[in-house]
mmCIF file of C-alpha atoms in Angstrom:
data_model
loop_
_atom_site.group_PDB
_atom_site.id
_atom_site.type_symbol
_atom_site.label_atom_id
_atom_site.label_comp_id
_atom_site.label_asym_id
_atom_site.label_seq_id
_atom_site.Cartn_x
_atom_site.Cartn_y
_atom_site.Cartn_z
ATOM 1 C CA UNK A 17 -45.224 -44.193 33.684
ATOM 2 C CA UNK A 18 -47.191 -40.649 33.810
ATOM 3 C CA UNK A 19 -43.756 -39.200 35.664
ATOM 4 C CA UNK A 20 -41.713 -41.317 32.915
ATOM 5 C CA UNK A 21 -43.955 -39.121 29.771
ATOM 6 C CA UNK A 22 -43.614 -36.142 31.684
ATOM 7 C CA UNK A 23 -40.030 -36.112 32.499
ATOM 8 C CA UNK A 24 -39.376 -37.075 28.585
ATOM 9 C CA UNK A 25 -41.569 -34.663 27.486
ATOM 10 C CA UNK A 26 -39.912 -31.786 29.940
ATOM 11 C CA UNK A 27 -36.155 -32.877 28.376
ATOM 12 C CA UNK A 28 -37.075 -32.878 24.391
ATOM 13 C CA UNK A 29 -38.582 -29.522 25.614
ATOM 14 C CA UNK A 30 -34.806 -28.828 26.889
ATOM 15 C CA UNK A 31 -32.871 -29.912 24.402
ATOM 16 C CA UNK A 32 -34.951 -28.236 21.572
ATOM 17 C CA UNK A 33 -35.014 -24.459 23.694
ATOM 18 C CA UNK A 34 -31.267 -25.970 23.862
ATOM 19 C CA UNK A 35 -30.915 -26.162 20.216
ATOM 20 C CA UNK A 36 -32.574 -22.925 19.061
ATOM 21 C CA UNK A 37 -31.165 -20.645 20.943
ATOM 22 C CA UNK A 38 -27.980 -21.949 19.291
ATOM 23 C CA UNK A 39 -29.517 -21.731 16.031
ATOM 24 C CA UNK A 40 -30.451 -18.314 16.970
ATOM 25 C CA UNK A 41 -26.623 -17.311 18.732
ATOM 26 C CA UNK A 42 -25.292 -18.625 15.020
ATOM 27 C CA UNK A 43 -27.475 -16.176 13.342
ATOM 28 C CA UNK A 44 -27.657 -13.045 15.097
ATOM 29 C CA UNK A 45 -24.924 -12.123 14.293
ATOM 30 C CA UNK A 46 -24.182 -12.602 10.959
ATOM 31 C CA UNK A 47 -27.798 -10.960 10.240
ATOM 32 C CA UNK A 48 -26.359 -7.958 12.536
ATOM 33 C CA UNK A 49 -23.247 -8.043 10.284
ATOM 34 C CA UNK A 50 -24.989 -8.183 7.354
ATOM 35 C CA UNK A 51 -27.594 -5.241 8.338
ATOM 36 C CA UNK A 52 -23.985 -3.163 9.088
ATOM 37 C CA UNK A 53 -22.862 -4.050 5.645
ATOM 38 C CA UNK A 54 -26.473 -3.290 3.785
ATOM 39 C CA UNK A 55 -26.354 0.046 5.677
ATOM 40 C CA UNK A 56 -23.184 0.981 5.067
ATOM 41 C CA UNK A 57 -23.320 -0.213 0.721
ATOM 42 C CA UNK A 58 -27.314 0.295 0.052
ATOM 43 C CA UNK A 59 -27.914 3.778 0.068
ATOM 44 C CA UNK A 60 -29.969 5.317 2.486
ATOM 45 C CA UNK A 61 -33.930 6.163 1.675
ATOM 46 C CA UNK A 62 -34.899 9.987 2.831
ATOM 47 C CA UNK A 63 -31.361 10.493 4.362
ATOM 48 C CA UNK A 64 -31.934 14.658 4.016
ATOM 49 C CA UNK A 65 -29.461 17.459 2.545
ATOM 50 C CA UNK A 66 -29.692 19.135 5.810
ATOM 51 C CA UNK A 67 -26.352 18.907 8.300
ATOM 52 C CA UNK A 68 -27.176 16.451 10.620
ATOM 53 C CA UNK A 69 -30.655 15.675 10.255
ATOM 54 C CA UNK A 70 -32.182 12.468 8.528
ATOM 55 C CA UNK A 71 -35.259 12.208 7.097
ATOM 56 C CA UNK A 72 -37.435 9.292 8.044
ATOM 57 C CA UNK A 73 -41.312 7.755 6.990
ATOM 58 C CA UNK A 74 -43.411 8.069 10.406
ATOM 59 C CA UNK A 75 -46.714 7.202 10.301
ATOM 60 C CA UNK A 76 -46.910 7.473 7.100
ATOM 61 C CA UNK A 77 -46.017 11.197 6.933
ATOM 62 C CA UNK A 78 -43.106 11.570 4.731
ATOM 63 C CA UNK A 79 -40.342 14.638 5.763
ATOM 64 C CA UNK A 80 -40.192 14.085 9.207
ATOM 65 C CA UNK A 81 -36.492 14.308 10.389
ATOM 66 C CA UNK A 82 -34.574 13.478 13.729
ATOM 67 C CA UNK A 83 -31.671 15.165 14.836
ATOM 68 C CA UNK A 84 -28.270 12.901 14.142
ATOM 69 C CA UNK A 85 -27.130 10.975 16.788
ATOM 70 C CA UNK A 86 -23.626 10.046 17.998
ATOM 71 C CA UNK A 87 -23.933 6.790 17.210
ATOM 72 C CA UNK A 88 -25.086 7.657 13.389
ATOM 73 C CA UNK A 89 -21.982 9.205 13.401
ATOM 74 C CA UNK A 90 -20.062 6.097 14.309
ATOM 75 C CA UNK A 91 -21.755 3.539 12.329
ATOM 76 C CA UNK A 92 -23.176 5.928 9.077
ATOM 77 C CA UNK A 93 -21.514 6.649 6.181
ATOM 78 C CA UNK A 94 -19.792 9.588 8.054
ATOM 79 C CA UNK A 95 -17.225 6.622 9.108
ATOM 80 C CA UNK A 96 -15.907 6.681 5.412
ATOM 81 C CA UNK A 97 -15.847 10.832 4.863
ATOM 82 C CA UNK A 98 -12.540 12.370 4.535
ATOM 83 C CA UNK A 99 -12.893 16.381 6.294
ATOM 84 C CA UNK A 100 -11.568 18.711 3.951
ATOM 85 C CA UNK A 101 -12.035 21.711 6.101
ATOM 86 C CA UNK A 102 -10.022 21.610 9.094
ATOM 87 C CA UNK A 103 -11.500 24.700 11.220
ATOM 88 C CA UNK A 104 -13.360 24.154 14.374
ATOM 89 C CA UNK A 105 -13.926 20.756 16.103
ATOM 90 C CA UNK A 106 -11.488 18.950 13.733
ATOM 91 C CA UNK A 107 -8.804 21.462 13.882
ATOM 92 C CA UNK A 108 -8.188 20.730 18.152
ATOM 93 C CA UNK A 109 -5.869 17.542 17.700
ATOM 94 C CA UNK A 110 -3.675 19.717 15.691
ATOM 95 C CA UNK A 111 -2.428 22.038 19.152
ATOM 96 C CA UNK A 112 -1.370 19.421 21.051
ATOM 97 C CA UNK A 113 0.725 18.058 17.688
ATOM 98 C CA UNK A 114 2.510 20.965 17.070
ATOM 99 C CA UNK A 115 3.160 22.085 20.724
ATOM 100 C CA UNK A 116 4.859 18.693 21.332
ATOM 101 C CA UNK A 117 6.590 18.360 18.634
ATOM 102 C CA UNK A 118 7.887 21.612 19.341
ATOM 103 C CA UNK A 119 8.901 21.197 22.071
ATOM 104 C CA UNK A 120 11.248 17.722 21.498
ATOM 105 C CA UNK A 121 12.920 19.556 18.665
ATOM 106 C CA UNK A 122 14.057 22.410 21.439
ATOM 107 C CA UNK A 123 14.648 18.762 23.177
ATOM 108 C CA UNK A 124 16.361 17.906 20.257
ATOM 109 C CA UNK A 125 18.439 21.264 19.292
ATOM 110 C CA UNK A 126 20.358 21.395 22.657
ATOM 111 C CA UNK A 127 23.092 19.058 23.028
ATOM 112 C CA UNK A 128 25.698 19.457 25.426
ATOM 113 C CA UNK A 129 24.111 22.166 27.492
ATOM 114 C CA UNK A 130 20.963 24.344 27.924
ATOM 115 C CA UNK A 131 20.948 26.448 24.806
ATOM 116 C CA UNK A 132 21.524 24.898 21.022
ATOM 117 C CA UNK A 133 25.081 24.584 19.438
ATOM 118 C CA UNK A 134 27.252 24.401 22.805
ATOM 119 C CA UNK A 135 30.861 24.412 21.332
ATOM 120 C CA UNK A 136 33.470 22.378 22.806
ATOM 121 C CA UNK A 137 31.484 19.623 24.845
ATOM 122 C CA UNK A 138 31.434 16.058 23.845
ATOM 123 C CA UNK A 139 28.263 15.811 22.925
ATOM 124 C CA UNK A 140 28.667 18.444 20.304
ATOM 125 C CA UNK A 141 32.211 17.876 19.249
ATOM 126 C CA UNK A 142 30.427 14.239 19.129
ATOM 127 C CA UNK A 143 27.561 15.265 16.576
ATOM 128 C CA UNK A 144 30.547 16.540 14.377
ATOM 129 C CA UNK A 145 32.855 13.938 14.469
ATOM 130 C CA UNK A 146 30.438 11.177 13.657
ATOM 131 C CA UNK A 147 27.360 12.528 11.900
ATOM 132 C CA UNK A 148 28.630 15.504 9.836
ATOM 133 C CA UNK A 149 32.068 14.970 9.018
ATOM 134 C CA UNK A 150 31.644 11.308 7.780
ATOM 135 C CA UNK A 151 28.110 11.376 5.775
ATOM 136 C CA UNK A 152 28.389 15.064 4.935
ATOM 137 C CA UNK A 153 31.344 16.310 3.842
ATOM 138 C CA UNK A 154 30.382 17.298 0.831
ATOM 139 C CA UNK A 155 28.731 20.154 2.203
ATOM 140 C CA UNK A 156 30.923 23.423 1.682
ATOM 141 C CA UNK A 157 31.906 25.428 4.788
ATOM 142 C CA UNK A 158 33.193 24.023 8.182
ATOM 143 C CA UNK A 159 31.691 20.758 10.028
ATOM 144 C CA UNK A 160 31.352 22.852 13.156
ATOM 145 C CA UNK A 161 29.178 25.467 11.479
ATOM 146 C CA UNK A 162 26.671 22.598 9.806
ATOM 147 C CA UNK A 163 26.558 20.870 13.516
ATOM 148 C CA UNK A 164 25.732 24.852 14.660
ATOM 149 C CA UNK A 165 22.822 25.543 12.262
ATOM 150 C CA UNK A 166 21.784 21.820 13.120
ATOM 151 C CA UNK A 167 21.054 22.401 16.752
ATOM 152 C CA UNK A 168 19.697 26.842 15.788
ATOM 153 C CA UNK A 169 16.772 25.406 13.632
ATOM 154 C CA UNK A 170 16.060 22.175 15.853
ATOM 155 C CA UNK A 171 16.314 24.867 18.964
ATOM 156 C CA UNK A 172 14.771 27.706 18.053
ATOM 157 C CA UNK A 173 12.656 26.863 14.835
ATOM 158 C CA UNK A 174 11.259 24.128 17.150
ATOM 159 C CA UNK A 175 10.648 26.783 19.912
ATOM 160 C CA UNK A 176 8.895 29.204 16.837
ATOM 161 C CA UNK A 177 7.055 26.126 15.739
ATOM 162 C CA UNK A 178 5.668 25.231 18.951
ATOM 163 C CA UNK A 179 4.117 28.690 20.162
ATOM 164 C CA UNK A 180 3.044 29.277 16.404
ATOM 165 C CA UNK A 181 4.975 31.863 14.948
ATOM 166 C CA UNK A 182 6.328 31.870 12.026
ATOM 167 C CA UNK A 183 4.922 28.335 11.401
ATOM 168 C CA UNK A 184 5.866 27.852 7.861
ATOM 169 C CA UNK A 185 9.128 29.034 7.902
ATOM 170 C CA UNK A 186 9.891 27.211 11.190
ATOM 171 C CA UNK A 187 8.407 24.230 9.887
ATOM 172 C CA UNK A 188 10.713 24.083 6.111
ATOM 173 C CA UNK A 189 13.667 24.173 8.003
ATOM 174 C CA UNK A 190 12.907 21.539 10.715
ATOM 175 C CA UNK A 191 11.015 19.232 7.293
ATOM 176 C CA UNK A 192 14.435 19.594 5.447
ATOM 177 C CA UNK A 193 16.753 19.266 8.860
ATOM 178 C CA UNK A 194 14.643 15.647 9.450
ATOM 179 C CA UNK A 195 15.634 14.687 6.060
ATOM 180 C CA UNK A 196 18.922 15.061 6.472
ATOM 181 C CA UNK A 197 18.099 13.054 9.384
ATOM 182 C CA UNK A 198 16.400 9.967 7.216
ATOM 183 C CA UNK A 199 19.620 10.301 4.865
ATOM 184 C CA UNK A 200 22.227 10.072 8.218
ATOM 185 C CA UNK A 201 19.808 7.368 9.592
ATOM 186 C CA UNK A 202 19.824 5.320 5.419
ATOM 187 C CA UNK A 203 23.348 5.597 5.019
ATOM 188 C CA UNK A 204 25.079 4.386 7.800
ATOM 189 C CA UNK A 205 22.230 1.665 8.941
ATOM 190 C CA UNK A 206 20.303 1.343 6.038
ATOM 191 C CA UNK A 207 16.707 0.448 6.027
ATOM 192 C CA UNK A 208 17.065 -1.855 9.325
ATOM 193 C CA UNK A 209 14.590 -4.498 6.893
ATOM 194 C CA UNK A 210 11.824 -2.392 6.168
ATOM 195 C CA UNK A 211 8.895 -2.836 6.086
ATOM 196 C CA UNK A 212 8.428 -6.437 7.129
ATOM 197 C CA UNK A 213 12.198 -7.685 8.791
ATOM 198 C CA UNK A 214 13.324 -6.420 12.431
ATOM 199 C CA UNK A 215 16.271 -5.081 14.306
ATOM 200 C CA UNK A 216 18.178 -7.074 17.098
ATOM 201 C CA UNK A 217 17.405 -4.049 19.429
ATOM 202 C CA UNK A 218 14.269 -3.463 17.862
ATOM 203 C CA UNK A 219 15.788 0.243 17.025
ATOM 204 C CA UNK A 220 14.580 1.601 14.334
ATOM 205 C CA UNK A 221 16.599 4.642 13.714
ATOM 206 C CA UNK A 222 15.314 6.834 10.693
ATOM 207 C CA UNK A 223 11.738 5.881 11.020
ATOM 208 C CA UNK A 224 11.017 8.907 13.639
ATOM 209 C CA UNK A 225 12.815 11.524 11.246
ATOM 210 C CA UNK A 226 10.323 10.378 8.582
ATOM 211 C CA UNK A 227 7.553 10.586 10.936
ATOM 212 C CA UNK A 228 9.012 13.993 12.133
ATOM 213 C CA UNK A 229 9.249 15.333 8.555
ATOM 214 C CA UNK A 230 5.502 13.894 7.212
ATOM 215 C CA UNK A 231 4.274 16.467 10.467
ATOM 216 C CA UNK A 232 6.338 19.700 9.661
ATOM 217 C CA UNK A 233 5.104 19.259 5.539
ATOM 218 C CA UNK A 234 1.759 18.583 6.931
ATOM 219 C CA UNK A 235 2.118 22.393 8.897
ATOM 220 C CA UNK A 236 3.816 23.747 6.067
ATOM 221 C CA UNK A 237 0.949 23.172 4.185
ATOM 222 C CA UNK A 238 -2.134 24.408 6.121
ATOM 223 C CA UNK A 239 -0.379 26.634 8.478
ATOM 224 C CA UNK A 240 -0.228 26.555 12.565
ATOM 225 C CA UNK A 241 -3.796 26.129 13.360
ATOM 226 C CA UNK A 242 -5.882 27.735 16.530
ATOM 227 C CA UNK A 243 -4.156 28.631 19.683
ATOM 228 C CA UNK A 244 -0.850 29.914 17.897
ATOM 229 C CA UNK A 245 0.630 33.532 17.273
ATOM 230 C CA UNK A 246 0.292 32.589 13.791
ATOM 231 C CA UNK A 247 -3.625 32.609 13.811
ATOM 232 C CA UNK A 248 -3.433 36.196 15.812
ATOM 233 C CA UNK A 249 -1.076 37.681 13.641
ATOM 234 C CA UNK A 250 -3.259 37.449 11.147
ATOM 235 C CA UNK A 251 -6.700 38.023 12.325
ATOM 236 C CA UNK A 252 -5.445 41.485 12.885
ATOM 237 C CA UNK A 253 -4.207 42.029 9.157
ATOM 238 C CA UNK A 254 -5.741 39.753 6.882
ATOM 239 C CA UNK A 255 -8.808 41.639 4.821
ATOM 240 C CA UNK A 256 -10.170 37.734 3.975
ATOM 241 C CA UNK A 257 -13.524 37.531 4.968
ATOM 242 C CA UNK A 258 -12.849 34.650 7.663
ATOM 243 C CA UNK A 259 -16.643 33.161 8.220
ATOM 244 C CA UNK A 260 -15.527 30.806 5.545
#
């Protein structure tokens, strides 16, 4: 009888513990989610005005500060903050974006050979016959001239864009060229079921030049950024205070 009673008590304790663990495992994620939302939505008390520090109360003393951690930046209010000054660390992603985009443009502008405007090659003549003549016949001048201008803009404009020299004029020229490419793809293939439809070969033709044009628009507005020839020239000739 004593063994049976102990067995029943042990089984009851185990079942109760299991039930408690299930309750805890159900409530704890909900509690953490509510706490996270409350941290984002509710105003934080004691937030200091100094950048990188948060005021906290410790041992009844107000005004003590602790340094903001990376976790605070990821999960705190800065998760929703928009960067208004693209300088310092915020400008680092602009460098590979500018260089790689320019290099890809150079590749696009060298149809039929190493350099641009390779007259007489099948690639150049194909661009004239299948793109410029049918879809840009409204332009004055010969189709070969416009095809050559297209190649020159992509090749030399892409090179200037990559090294960050005359970035704004290069970005504007490349942006207009990409707008022409968007027009060609929409005129020849339509919107291809955008935004929810699909095409059989999964080749969404107009989207690539559209993304390129938005990249060039960004650099046309903001300039080359760091590690560029433009920034070196500006530092030499500018009389503005660059400390901001």
